[in-house]
Amino acid sequence: MEKISMWEATANERRKRPSLEGDQQCDVVIIGGGYSGLSTSYFLQQKGSKTIVLEKDLVGSGASGRNGGEVLTGYMGSASSLIKKKGVEAARKMYQLSLDSIDLIETIIESNNIDCAFTRNGSLLAAYRPSDIEGMKKEQEVLERNFNHKVKVIEPHDMQTELKTTFYHGGRIDEKSAHFHPLNYALGLAEAAEKFGSTIYENSEALKVERDANNKVVVTTKNGRVIADEIVIVTNGYSGDLNKKIKRTIVPVESIMIATETLSKELVEDLIKNNRAVSDTKNLLYYFRRTSDNRMAFGGSGRSANKKDQLQLFEKLRDGMVSVFPELKDAKIEYQWGGKVAITKERLPYIGQLDDGTYFAYGYAGHGAAMSTLMGQLLARRIHGEMSEDENPLEIKRVRPIPFHSQHEKAVSLMKYYYRYKDKK
Ligand SMILES: Cc1cc2nc3c(=O)[nH]c(=O)nc-3n(C[C@H](O)[C@H](O)[C@H](O)COP(=O)(O)OP(=O)(O)OC[C@H]3O[C@@H](n4cnc5c(N)ncnc54)[C@H](O)[C@@H]3O)c2cc1C
């Protein structure tokens, strides 16, 4: 079994980048080399700002190089719950942003020739319980009436046109969604930002942020400092103590994935007929897709920092994959890996500026493969004064710490036990 992720093992060649040594100056220093940080840099550079990205490990080492590569419309939860939380006007704008985010990614990929197997064949949300199909029909109606967005509901008896399984009871198709090789997109985005003049330092963890006498931001790493006018922190599920305010508004949740050996093209085409990005309606959901080299990449919920527990979770995930696709019972699992997804209290992304001037964007709750690139663009516009805070429905005016944040690991564990129980058929 390979220790690295399948995406890392099958990635395009990585550009070697230095770590920060000595003092450097720039207009905007960006902490975090995932999609959010790289996109912020890409768009700021095009506006004439000089940026430096500091990445603790390598570009895409966080969630951006480890995810399922499902580039999905919408947000965590239903459109109805979004309307309830935000009101219909704001919800409509937010939904449109989620659609725009995928168009934006497509444009970036095309205009920079990023080789990341971007495939816009739509997504399928598969119904785990027979009753889920009624909810899907209601959601279809809400999406069309409020957001003018059309999706298709697949009746249980037609499900074989999508998936070769009896595990699900119908589903909902959204033709706007896509999938890609997540790490290759991150690597391509980094190179595109560099083409516009961005400097990216790897193995350069930001350890401390201060303001000097001229009110410049000074970020210290092990062997250097960056002095800048503005700072953007986009460390998402990997946020440590660098900015405690941000950290306390995020619950990092582990998600894990397995990937089979390369299978026959005929088999994978038969299992997921239309090459869609699939996820389901279980509380502890499964998400899965074909890869461009004909593997099955299958994801689910992780939980514990305990190694033995984690191994069991990977075995359970494999059992889950075989329950969905019995034909994969003898398929060898070649890769298993995990990463951290960031969830906010509202389960919606946050973007904005703290009182001390720090800009931030995070908390995409499993929808960041799509949203984070757009958030980088919005941050760049915000920093350049092209967008007021009121224009963006995702803007958070005051971040509030999650109560009992230090207890979140226990709370997530308990919640997952409960969900696992509820998912038992
Ligand atoms: C297993 C898994 C599956 C997922 N599947 C999907 C999916 O199919 N679809 C979807 O939409 N979303 C999915 N997600 C979520 C998605 O990957 C994220 O929302 C998205 O990548 C967020 O990008 P980001 O740039 O904000 O954060 P990240 O990519 O996590 O980047 C944050 C970066 O900050 C760096 N960092 C942290 N602290 C410091 C510091 N002090 N100094 C310097 N650097 C620092 C980290 O090393 C990291 O590289 C999944 C996530 C995981 C883990």
Tab-separated table of C-alpha atoms and ligand atoms in Angstrom:
chain	number	residue	atom	x	y	z
A	1	MET	CA	0.000	0.000	0.000
A	2	GLU	CA	1.378	3.378	-1.013
A	3	LYS	CA	1.698	5.945	1.776
A	4	ILE	CA	1.167	8.989	-0.457
A	5	SER	CA	-2.135	9.984	-1.990
A	6	MET	CA	-3.058	8.647	-5.398
A	7	TRP	CA	-3.110	12.253	-6.641
A	8	GLU	CA	0.487	12.799	-5.527
A	9	ALA	CA	1.532	9.504	-7.110
A	10	THR	CA	-0.091	10.371	-10.441
A	11	ALA	CA	0.668	14.107	-10.489
A	12	ASN	CA	2.413	16.115	-13.185
A	13	GLU	CA	6.022	16.934	-12.446
A	14	ARG	CA	6.339	19.340	-9.525
A	15	ARG	CA	8.300	22.538	-9.908
A	16	LYS	CA	10.966	22.798	-7.174
A	17	ARG	CA	10.487	25.924	-5.077
A	18	PRO	CA	12.836	27.405	-2.489
A	19	SER	CA	12.039	28.072	1.136
A	20	LEU	CA	12.201	31.636	2.409
A	21	GLU	CA	15.669	32.833	3.452
A	22	GLY	CA	16.251	36.368	4.715
A	23	ASP	CA	13.975	39.402	4.296
A	24	GLN	CA	11.602	39.943	1.370
A	25	GLN	CA	9.132	42.749	0.673
A	26	CYS	CA	5.838	42.625	-1.201
A	27	ASP	CA	2.402	44.226	-1.340
A	28	VAL	CA	0.440	41.231	-0.085
A	29	VAL	CA	1.723	38.201	1.789
A	30	ILE	CA	-0.500	35.142	1.526
A	31	ILE	CA	-0.318	32.326	4.064
A	32	GLY	CA	-1.326	28.943	2.631
A	33	GLY	CA	-0.515	27.373	-0.748
A	34	GLY	CA	-3.847	25.693	-1.454
A	35	TYR	CA	-6.419	26.808	-4.044
A	36	SER	CA	-7.484	29.823	-1.917
A	37	GLY	CA	-3.970	31.189	-1.547
A	38	LEU	CA	-2.837	30.413	-5.089
A	39	SER	CA	-5.962	31.933	-6.584
A	40	THR	CA	-5.620	35.082	-4.441
A	41	SER	CA	-2.061	35.427	-5.685
A	42	TYR	CA	-3.053	34.694	-9.321
A	43	PHE	CA	-5.673	37.463	-9.337
A	44	LEU	CA	-3.678	39.997	-7.288
A	45	GLN	CA	-0.672	39.655	-9.585
A	46	GLN	CA	-2.890	40.398	-12.569
A	47	LYS	CA	-4.008	43.585	-10.841
A	48	GLY	CA	-0.384	44.680	-10.401
A	49	SER	CA	0.149	43.711	-6.749
A	50	LYS	CA	3.337	41.915	-5.875
A	51	THR	CA	2.527	38.829	-3.795
A	52	ILE	CA	4.450	36.251	-1.822
A	53	VAL	CA	2.811	32.949	-0.903
A	54	LEU	CA	4.185	31.125	2.138
A	55	GLU	CA	3.351	27.424	2.229
A	56	LYS	CA	4.214	25.289	5.251
A	57	ASP	CA	4.813	22.147	3.187
A	58	LEU	CA	4.448	21.969	-0.600
A	59	VAL	CA	1.864	23.526	-2.909
A	60	GLY	CA	-1.324	21.460	-2.551
A	61	SER	CA	-0.120	19.589	0.555
A	62	GLY	CA	-3.320	20.505	2.374
A	63	ALA	CA	-6.835	19.651	1.252
A	64	SER	CA	-6.254	21.072	-2.243
A	65	GLY	CA	-4.013	18.196	-3.248
A	66	ARG	CA	-5.931	15.501	-1.392
A	67	ASN	CA	-9.585	16.005	-2.182
A	68	GLY	CA	-12.013	14.027	-4.317
A	69	GLY	CA	-11.735	16.541	-7.141
A	70	GLU	CA	-15.521	16.901	-7.262
A	71	VAL	CA	-16.195	20.449	-8.396
A	72	LEU	CA	-19.777	20.880	-7.289
A	73	THR	CA	-22.506	23.494	-7.466
A	74	GLY	CA	-24.124	24.793	-4.279
A	75	TYR	CA	-23.124	24.578	-0.639
A	76	MET	CA	-23.300	22.068	2.183
A	77	GLY	CA	-26.990	21.472	2.933
A	78	SER	CA	-30.043	22.071	0.784
A	79	ALA	CA	-31.076	25.168	-1.171
A	80	SER	CA	-34.117	25.419	1.120
A	81	SER	CA	-31.885	25.590	4.199
A	82	LEU	CA	-29.726	28.235	2.473
A	83	ILE	CA	-32.832	30.347	1.860
A	84	LYS	CA	-33.890	29.849	5.467
A	85	LYS	CA	-30.464	30.938	6.752
A	86	LYS	CA	-29.839	33.881	4.426
A	87	GLY	CA	-33.158	34.953	2.906
A	88	VAL	CA	-34.046	34.407	-0.732
A	89	GLU	CA	-32.149	37.388	-2.212
A	90	ALA	CA	-28.821	36.613	-0.546
A	91	ALA	CA	-29.290	32.887	-1.156
A	92	ARG	CA	-29.842	33.532	-4.870
A	93	LYS	CA	-26.618	35.559	-5.087
A	94	MET	CA	-24.748	32.912	-3.148
A	95	TYR	CA	-26.007	30.159	-5.379
A	96	GLN	CA	-24.973	32.128	-8.434
A	97	LEU	CA	-21.475	32.471	-6.947
A	98	SER	CA	-21.262	28.703	-6.675
A	99	LEU	CA	-22.159	28.361	-10.365
A	100	ASP	CA	-19.715	31.131	-11.325
A	101	SER	CA	-16.956	29.380	-9.392
A	102	ILE	CA	-16.991	26.398	-11.764
A	103	ASP	CA	-17.029	28.603	-14.879
A	104	LEU	CA	-14.087	30.496	-13.409
A	105	ILE	CA	-12.087	27.307	-12.883
A	106	GLU	CA	-12.856	26.203	-16.431
A	107	THR	CA	-11.640	29.552	-17.778
A	108	ILE	CA	-8.427	29.447	-15.723
A	109	ILE	CA	-7.714	25.896	-16.861
A	110	GLU	CA	-8.318	26.752	-20.507
A	111	SER	CA	-6.432	30.025	-20.558
A	112	ASN	CA	-3.389	28.564	-18.770
A	113	ASN	CA	-3.467	25.126	-20.436
A	114	ILE	CA	-3.604	23.372	-17.073
A	115	ASP	CA	-3.383	19.637	-17.594
A	116	CYS	CA	-5.723	18.363	-14.854
A	117	ALA	CA	-8.303	16.169	-16.634
A	118	PHE	CA	-11.093	18.703	-16.046
A	119	THR	CA	-14.299	16.929	-17.035
A	120	ARG	CA	-17.593	18.800	-16.986
A	121	ASN	CA	-19.973	15.852	-17.046
A	122	GLY	CA	-22.120	16.940	-14.125
A	123	SER	CA	-22.660	15.516	-10.676
A	124	LEU	CA	-25.008	12.880	-9.334
A	125	LEU	CA	-26.393	13.027	-5.801
A	126	ALA	CA	-27.502	9.447	-5.097
A	127	ALA	CA	-30.479	8.726	-2.812
A	128	TYR	CA	-29.476	6.456	0.075
A	129	ARG	CA	-32.994	6.027	1.448
A	130	PRO	CA	-36.063	5.481	-0.754
A	131	SER	CA	-37.683	8.506	0.938
A	132	ASP	CA	-34.813	10.798	-0.152
A	133	ILE	CA	-36.193	11.020	-3.671
A	134	GLU	CA	-39.165	13.096	-2.483
A	135	GLY	CA	-36.761	15.591	-0.890
A	136	MET	CA	-34.852	15.731	-4.177
A	137	LYS	CA	-38.000	16.585	-6.089
A	138	LYS	CA	-38.757	19.398	-3.645
A	139	GLU	CA	-35.199	20.661	-3.949
A	140	GLN	CA	-35.495	20.557	-7.743
A	141	GLU	CA	-38.536	22.776	-7.510
A	142	VAL	CA	-36.854	25.201	-5.045
A	143	LEU	CA	-33.760	25.480	-7.255
A	144	GLU	CA	-35.762	26.199	-10.364
A	145	ARG	CA	-38.213	28.632	-8.780
A	146	ASN	CA	-35.734	30.647	-6.714
A	147	PHE	CA	-32.432	30.332	-8.538
A	148	ASN	CA	-33.583	29.544	-12.074
A	149	HIS	CA	-31.290	26.527	-11.884
A	150	LYS	CA	-32.419	23.293	-13.517
A	151	VAL	CA	-31.503	19.851	-12.206
A	152	LYS	CA	-32.857	16.453	-13.198
A	153	VAL	CA	-34.298	13.867	-10.827
A	154	ILE	CA	-33.678	10.207	-11.698
A	155	GLU	CA	-36.381	7.810	-10.566
A	156	PRO	CA	-35.203	4.634	-8.788
A	157	HIS	CA	-36.054	2.423	-11.781
A	158	ASP	CA	-33.856	4.584	-14.055
A	159	MET	CA	-30.860	4.604	-11.754
A	160	GLN	CA	-29.096	1.915	-13.801
A	161	THR	CA	-28.620	4.507	-16.543
A	162	GLU	CA	-26.228	6.233	-14.142
A	163	LEU	CA	-24.688	3.661	-11.789
A	164	LYS	CA	-24.388	-0.113	-11.853
A	165	THR	CA	-25.631	-0.617	-8.313
A	166	THR	CA	-28.748	-1.445	-6.361
A	167	PHE	CA	-27.426	0.471	-3.336
A	168	TYR	CA	-29.229	3.701	-4.227
A	169	HIS	CA	-32.844	4.670	-4.835
A	170	GLY	CA	-32.699	7.301	-7.540
A	171	GLY	CA	-30.784	10.553	-7.597
A	172	ARG	CA	-30.387	14.123	-8.762
A	173	ILE	CA	-28.188	15.263	-11.619
A	174	ASP	CA	-26.641	18.688	-11.919
A	175	GLU	CA	-25.061	19.120	-15.332
A	176	LYS	CA	-23.061	22.200	-14.228
A	177	SER	CA	-20.694	20.311	-11.913
A	178	ALA	CA	-17.346	18.831	-12.902
A	179	HIS	CA	-14.374	16.845	-11.661
A	180	PHE	CA	-10.620	17.177	-12.046
A	181	HIS	CA	-7.260	15.880	-10.806
A	182	PRO	CA	-7.154	18.081	-7.702
A	183	LEU	CA	-3.399	18.228	-7.221
A	184	ASN	CA	-2.698	18.867	-10.903
A	185	TYR	CA	-5.109	21.792	-10.761
A	186	ALA	CA	-3.270	23.178	-7.685
A	187	LEU	CA	0.115	22.735	-9.383
A	188	GLY	CA	-1.195	24.368	-12.566
A	189	LEU	CA	-2.714	27.265	-10.624
A	190	ALA	CA	0.605	27.810	-8.825
A	191	GLU	CA	2.475	27.936	-12.133
A	192	ALA	CA	-0.139	30.276	-13.599
A	193	ALA	CA	0.277	32.639	-10.620
A	194	GLU	CA	4.062	32.469	-11.060
A	195	LYS	CA	3.653	33.301	-14.746
A	196	PHE	CA	2.086	36.580	-13.592
A	197	GLY	CA	4.984	37.244	-11.202
A	198	SER	CA	3.965	35.536	-7.960
A	199	THR	CA	6.678	34.216	-5.638
A	200	ILE	CA	5.866	31.000	-3.806
A	201	TYR	CA	8.032	29.719	-0.980
A	202	GLU	CA	7.541	26.115	0.093
A	203	ASN	CA	8.608	24.522	3.383
A	204	SER	CA	8.119	27.996	4.829
A	205	GLU	CA	5.717	27.939	7.729
A	206	ALA	CA	4.510	31.332	8.904
A	207	LEU	CA	5.288	31.279	12.615
A	208	LYS	CA	4.448	34.780	13.743
A	209	VAL	CA	2.632	37.864	12.421
A	210	GLU	CA	3.373	41.318	13.795
A	211	ARG	CA	3.007	44.969	12.752
A	212	ASP	CA	6.109	47.188	12.633
A	213	ALA	CA	6.326	50.907	13.462
A	214	ASN	CA	5.148	51.770	9.922
A	215	ASN	CA	2.128	49.508	10.349
A	216	LYS	CA	3.582	47.021	7.856
A	217	VAL	CA	2.836	43.353	8.364
A	218	VAL	CA	5.900	41.307	9.305
A	219	VAL	CA	5.587	37.542	8.911
A	220	THR	CA	8.378	35.458	10.389
A	221	THR	CA	9.354	31.979	9.210
A	222	LYS	CA	12.200	29.799	10.498
A	223	ASN	CA	14.822	31.453	8.264
A	224	GLY	CA	13.285	34.668	7.041
A	225	ARG	CA	10.708	37.434	7.146
A	226	VAL	CA	8.222	38.892	4.701
A	227	ILE	CA	7.333	42.556	5.095
A	228	ALA	CA	4.100	43.507	3.368
A	229	ASP	CA	1.261	46.034	3.264
A	230	GLU	CA	-1.482	43.432	3.558
A	231	ILE	CA	-1.845	39.869	4.798
A	232	VAL	CA	-4.211	37.114	3.687
A	233	ILE	CA	-4.559	33.984	5.830
A	234	VAL	CA	-6.067	31.062	3.941
A	235	THR	CA	-4.978	28.045	5.938
A	236	ASN	CA	-8.490	26.543	6.114
A	237	GLY	CA	-8.654	23.135	7.895
A	238	TYR	CA	-4.905	23.353	8.592
A	239	SER	CA	-5.153	26.590	10.580
A	240	GLY	CA	-2.918	26.429	13.636
A	241	ASP	CA	-2.131	29.026	16.273
A	242	LEU	CA	-0.881	31.657	13.809
A	243	ASN	CA	-4.205	33.434	14.130
A	244	LYS	CA	-6.235	32.125	17.038
A	245	LYS	CA	-9.322	34.110	16.045
A	246	ILE	CA	-9.501	32.264	12.752
A	247	LYS	CA	-8.627	28.928	14.312
A	248	ARG	CA	-11.477	29.200	16.831
A	249	THR	CA	-14.090	29.660	14.117
A	250	ILE	CA	-13.164	26.447	12.299
A	251	VAL	CA	-13.930	22.845	13.063
A	252	PRO	CA	-11.465	20.739	11.062
A	253	VAL	CA	-13.062	17.450	10.060
A	254	GLU	CA	-11.131	14.502	8.673
A	255	SER	CA	-12.182	13.056	5.331
A	256	ILE	CA	-10.526	9.936	3.916
A	257	MET	CA	-10.155	8.394	0.487
A	258	ILE	CA	-9.098	5.127	-1.109
A	259	ALA	CA	-8.214	4.443	-4.738
A	260	THR	CA	-8.198	1.113	-6.498
A	261	GLU	CA	-5.582	-0.157	-8.852
A	262	THR	CA	-6.070	0.770	-12.506
A	263	LEU	CA	-9.132	-1.111	-13.697
A	264	SER	CA	-10.339	-1.927	-17.178
A	265	LYS	CA	-11.870	1.028	-18.991
A	266	GLU	CA	-14.965	-1.070	-19.715
A	267	LEU	CA	-15.479	-1.836	-16.022
A	268	VAL	CA	-15.263	1.758	-14.742
A	269	GLU	CA	-17.410	2.995	-17.625
A	270	ASP	CA	-19.987	0.393	-16.700
A	271	LEU	CA	-19.994	1.287	-12.982
A	272	ILE	CA	-20.305	5.077	-13.382
A	273	LYS	CA	-21.896	5.334	-16.787
A	274	ASN	CA	-21.716	9.045	-17.500
A	275	ASN	CA	-18.468	9.884	-15.728
A	276	ARG	CA	-20.135	12.127	-13.167
A	277	ALA	CA	-18.882	13.273	-9.766
A	278	VAL	CA	-21.003	11.191	-7.397
A	279	SER	CA	-21.894	11.719	-3.746
A	280	ASP	CA	-24.788	10.394	-1.709
A	281	THR	CA	-27.338	11.413	0.915
A	282	LYS	CA	-25.963	9.349	3.821
A	283	ASN	CA	-25.302	11.453	6.915
A	284	LEU	CA	-21.705	10.228	6.726
A	285	LEU	CA	-21.640	10.483	2.996
A	286	TYR	CA	-19.722	8.534	0.384
A	287	TYR	CA	-18.318	10.399	-2.615
A	288	PHE	CA	-16.760	8.686	-5.593
A	289	ARG	CA	-15.749	9.007	-9.219
A	290	ARG	CA	-13.738	7.503	-12.020
A	291	THR	CA	-10.225	8.841	-12.543
A	292	SER	CA	-8.698	9.585	-15.917
A	293	ASP	CA	-6.461	6.489	-15.532
A	294	ASN	CA	-9.512	4.281	-14.829
A	295	ARG	CA	-9.396	3.830	-11.081
A	296	MET	CA	-12.259	4.147	-8.661
A	297	ALA	CA	-11.543	6.956	-6.181
A	298	PHE	CA	-13.857	6.555	-3.204
A	299	GLY	CA	-14.148	8.890	-0.216
A	300	GLY	CA	-15.901	8.979	3.105
A	301	SER	CA	-15.733	10.158	6.639
A	302	GLY	CA	-12.564	9.936	8.723
A	303	ARG	CA	-12.568	10.514	12.416
A	304	SER	CA	-9.758	9.797	14.724
A	305	ALA	CA	-6.148	10.755	15.204
A	306	ASN	CA	-5.671	7.240	16.572
A	307	LYS	CA	-3.741	5.194	13.951
A	308	LYS	CA	-5.434	1.846	14.664
A	309	ASP	CA	-8.845	3.457	14.426
A	310	GLN	CA	-7.868	5.086	11.129
A	311	LEU	CA	-6.869	1.719	9.626
A	312	GLN	CA	-10.273	0.334	10.534
A	313	LEU	CA	-11.907	3.345	8.924
A	314	PHE	CA	-10.082	2.650	5.653
A	315	GLU	CA	-11.220	-0.982	5.792
A	316	LYS	CA	-14.790	0.154	6.458
A	317	LEU	CA	-14.557	2.554	3.542
A	318	ARG	CA	-13.435	-0.298	1.285
A	319	ASP	CA	-16.406	-2.370	2.541
A	320	GLY	CA	-18.599	0.615	1.724
A	321	MET	CA	-17.225	0.774	-1.805
A	322	VAL	CA	-17.891	-2.949	-2.280
A	323	SER	CA	-21.457	-2.530	-0.946
A	324	VAL	CA	-22.026	0.099	-3.608
A	325	PHE	CA	-20.148	-1.773	-6.345
A	326	PRO	CA	-19.922	-5.516	-5.562
A	327	GLU	CA	-17.928	-5.936	-8.767
A	328	LEU	CA	-15.004	-4.222	-7.034
A	329	LYS	CA	-14.705	-6.916	-4.342
A	330	ASP	CA	-11.404	-8.182	-5.742
A	331	ALA	CA	-10.048	-4.800	-6.797
A	332	LYS	CA	-6.790	-4.017	-5.058
A	333	ILE	CA	-6.677	-0.805	-3.054
A	334	GLU	CA	-3.431	0.884	-4.034
A	335	TYR	CA	-3.717	4.150	-2.150
A	336	GLN	CA	-5.334	5.449	1.006
A	337	TRP	CA	-5.024	8.920	2.448
A	338	GLY	CA	-6.911	11.610	4.281
A	339	GLY	CA	-7.030	15.325	4.895
A	340	LYS	CA	-8.841	18.085	6.715
A	341	VAL	CA	-12.009	19.818	5.617
A	342	ALA	CA	-12.879	23.088	7.384
A	343	ILE	CA	-16.402	23.635	8.646
A	344	THR	CA	-17.777	26.852	10.146
A	345	LYS	CA	-20.667	27.163	12.587
A	346	GLU	CA	-23.116	27.998	9.769
A	347	ARG	CA	-21.545	25.350	7.492
A	348	LEU	CA	-21.031	28.124	4.949
A	349	PRO	CA	-17.796	29.715	3.748
A	350	TYR	CA	-16.462	32.823	5.467
A	351	ILE	CA	-14.667	35.661	3.687
A	352	GLY	CA	-13.756	39.044	5.127
A	353	GLN	CA	-11.297	41.107	7.105
A	354	LEU	CA	-10.496	40.987	10.820
A	355	ASP	CA	-10.213	44.146	12.943
A	356	ASP	CA	-6.418	43.912	12.708
A	357	GLY	CA	-6.622	44.099	8.900
A	358	THR	CA	-6.043	40.398	8.145
A	359	TYR	CA	-8.022	39.169	5.152
A	360	PHE	CA	-9.346	35.616	5.240
A	361	ALA	CA	-11.450	33.039	3.364
A	362	TYR	CA	-12.172	29.507	4.544
A	363	GLY	CA	-14.752	26.990	5.659
A	364	TYR	CA	-15.968	25.558	2.362
A	365	ALA	CA	-17.273	22.379	4.006
A	366	GLY	CA	-16.534	19.911	1.233
A	367	HIS	CA	-17.368	22.394	-1.545
A	368	GLY	CA	-13.993	24.106	-1.670
A	369	ALA	CA	-12.758	22.458	-4.853
A	370	ALA	CA	-15.198	24.820	-6.564
A	371	MET	CA	-15.562	27.795	-4.220
A	372	SER	CA	-11.980	28.457	-3.110
A	373	THR	CA	-10.744	29.678	-6.515
A	374	LEU	CA	-13.587	32.193	-6.670
A	375	MET	CA	-12.897	33.262	-3.081
A	376	GLY	CA	-9.335	34.078	-4.104
A	377	GLN	CA	-10.687	36.271	-6.880
A	378	LEU	CA	-13.104	37.996	-4.483
A	379	LEU	CA	-10.310	38.590	-1.957
A	380	ALA	CA	-8.182	40.168	-4.691
A	381	ARG	CA	-11.065	42.462	-5.684
A	382	ARG	CA	-11.709	43.347	-2.036
A	383	ILE	CA	-8.040	44.191	-1.408
A	384	HIS	CA	-8.023	46.411	-4.503
A	385	GLY	CA	-11.145	48.227	-3.320
A	386	GLU	CA	-13.165	46.986	-6.307
A	387	MET	CA	-15.785	45.418	-4.100
A	388	SER	CA	-17.418	46.634	-0.930
A	389	GLU	CA	-18.039	44.226	1.921
A	390	ASP	CA	-21.794	44.617	1.383
A	391	GLU	CA	-21.612	43.409	-2.198
A	392	ASN	CA	-20.571	39.893	-1.266
A	393	PRO	CA	-23.256	37.791	0.456
A	394	LEU	CA	-20.552	35.510	1.881
A	395	GLU	CA	-18.778	38.355	3.655
A	396	ILE	CA	-18.676	37.935	7.442
A	397	LYS	CA	-18.522	41.241	9.326
A	398	ARG	CA	-17.468	39.735	12.655
A	399	VAL	CA	-16.054	36.275	13.170
A	400	ARG	CA	-17.283	34.741	16.368
A	401	PRO	CA	-15.476	31.838	18.045
A	402	ILE	CA	-17.349	28.554	18.179
A	403	PRO	CA	-18.371	27.981	21.822
A	404	PHE	CA	-16.313	25.249	23.549
A	405	HIS	CA	-14.039	25.160	20.503
A	406	SER	CA	-11.329	23.199	22.341
A	407	GLN	CA	-13.823	20.353	22.729
A	408	HIS	CA	-14.590	20.122	19.017
A	409	GLU	CA	-12.731	16.840	18.421
A	410	LYS	CA	-14.876	15.053	20.999
A	411	ALA	CA	-18.017	16.681	19.624
A	412	VAL	CA	-17.196	15.646	16.042
A	413	SER	CA	-16.478	12.080	17.172
A	414	LEU	CA	-19.785	11.854	19.012
A	415	MET	CA	-21.666	13.346	16.101
A	416	LYS	CA	-20.102	10.823	13.730
A	417	TYR	CA	-21.023	7.887	15.980
A	418	TYR	CA	-24.588	9.194	16.015
A	419	TYR	CA	-24.669	9.655	12.238
A	420	ARG	CA	-23.234	6.184	11.680
A	421	TYR	CA	-26.055	4.801	13.808
A	422	LYS	CA	-28.630	6.823	11.844
A	423	ASP	CA	-27.166	5.614	8.541
A	424	LYS	CA	-27.796	1.964	9.429
A	425	LYS	CA	-30.477	0.726	7.054
B	1	LIG	C1	-10.090	13.948	1.630
B	1	LIG	C2	-10.765	15.216	1.178
B	1	LIG	C3	-11.714	15.153	0.168
B	1	LIG	C4	-12.345	16.317	-0.269
B	1	LIG	N1	-13.163	16.243	-1.350
B	1	LIG	C5	-13.691	17.374	-1.860
B	1	LIG	C6	-14.424	17.332	-3.063
B	1	LIG	O1	-14.540	16.293	-3.730
B	1	LIG	N2	-15.001	18.489	-3.504
B	1	LIG	C7	-14.830	19.667	-2.834
B	1	LIG	O2	-15.368	20.682	-3.262
B	1	LIG	N3	-14.075	19.750	-1.720
B	1	LIG	C8	-13.486	18.643	-1.236
B	1	LIG	N4	-12.679	18.739	-0.145
B	1	LIG	C9	-12.402	20.072	0.440
B	1	LIG	C10	-11.432	20.894	-0.428
B	1	LIG	O3	-10.286	20.137	-0.708
B	1	LIG	C11	-11.059	22.183	0.296
B	1	LIG	O4	-12.230	22.918	0.589
B	1	LIG	C12	-10.131	23.086	-0.505
B	1	LIG	O5	-9.025	22.390	-0.992
B	1	LIG	C13	-9.685	24.256	0.367
B	1	LIG	O6	-8.583	24.903	-0.198
B	1	LIG	P1	-7.747	25.932	0.685
B	1	LIG	O7	-6.699	26.497	-0.172
B	1	LIG	O8	-8.677	26.888	1.334
B	1	LIG	O9	-7.144	25.040	1.862
B	1	LIG	P2	-5.973	23.952	1.827
B	1	LIG	O10	-5.830	23.338	0.492
B	1	LIG	O11	-6.172	23.043	2.984
B	1	LIG	O12	-4.683	24.825	2.028
B	1	LIG	C14	-4.282	25.379	3.250
B	1	LIG	C15	-2.756	25.397	3.239
B	1	LIG	O13	-2.272	26.194	4.309
B	1	LIG	C16	-1.021	25.650	4.683
B	1	LIG	N5	-0.678	26.189	6.006
B	1	LIG	C17	-1.301	25.992	7.192
B	1	LIG	N6	-0.716	26.710	8.165
B	1	LIG	C18	0.315	27.376	7.580
B	1	LIG	C19	1.292	28.282	8.074
B	1	LIG	N7	1.333	28.662	9.353
B	1	LIG	N8	2.202	28.777	7.195
B	1	LIG	C20	2.195	28.432	5.895
B	1	LIG	N9	1.265	27.563	5.375
B	1	LIG	C21	0.340	27.051	6.214
B	1	LIG	C22	-1.264	24.153	4.658
B	1	LIG	O14	-0.055	23.411	4.589
B	1	LIG	C23	-2.130	24.021	3.406
B	1	LIG	O15	-1.369	23.715	2.256
B	1	LIG	C24	-12.054	17.581	0.349
B	1	LIG	C25	-11.096	17.634	1.357
B	1	LIG	C26	-10.460	16.476	1.774
B	1	LIG	C27	-9.423	16.566	2.849
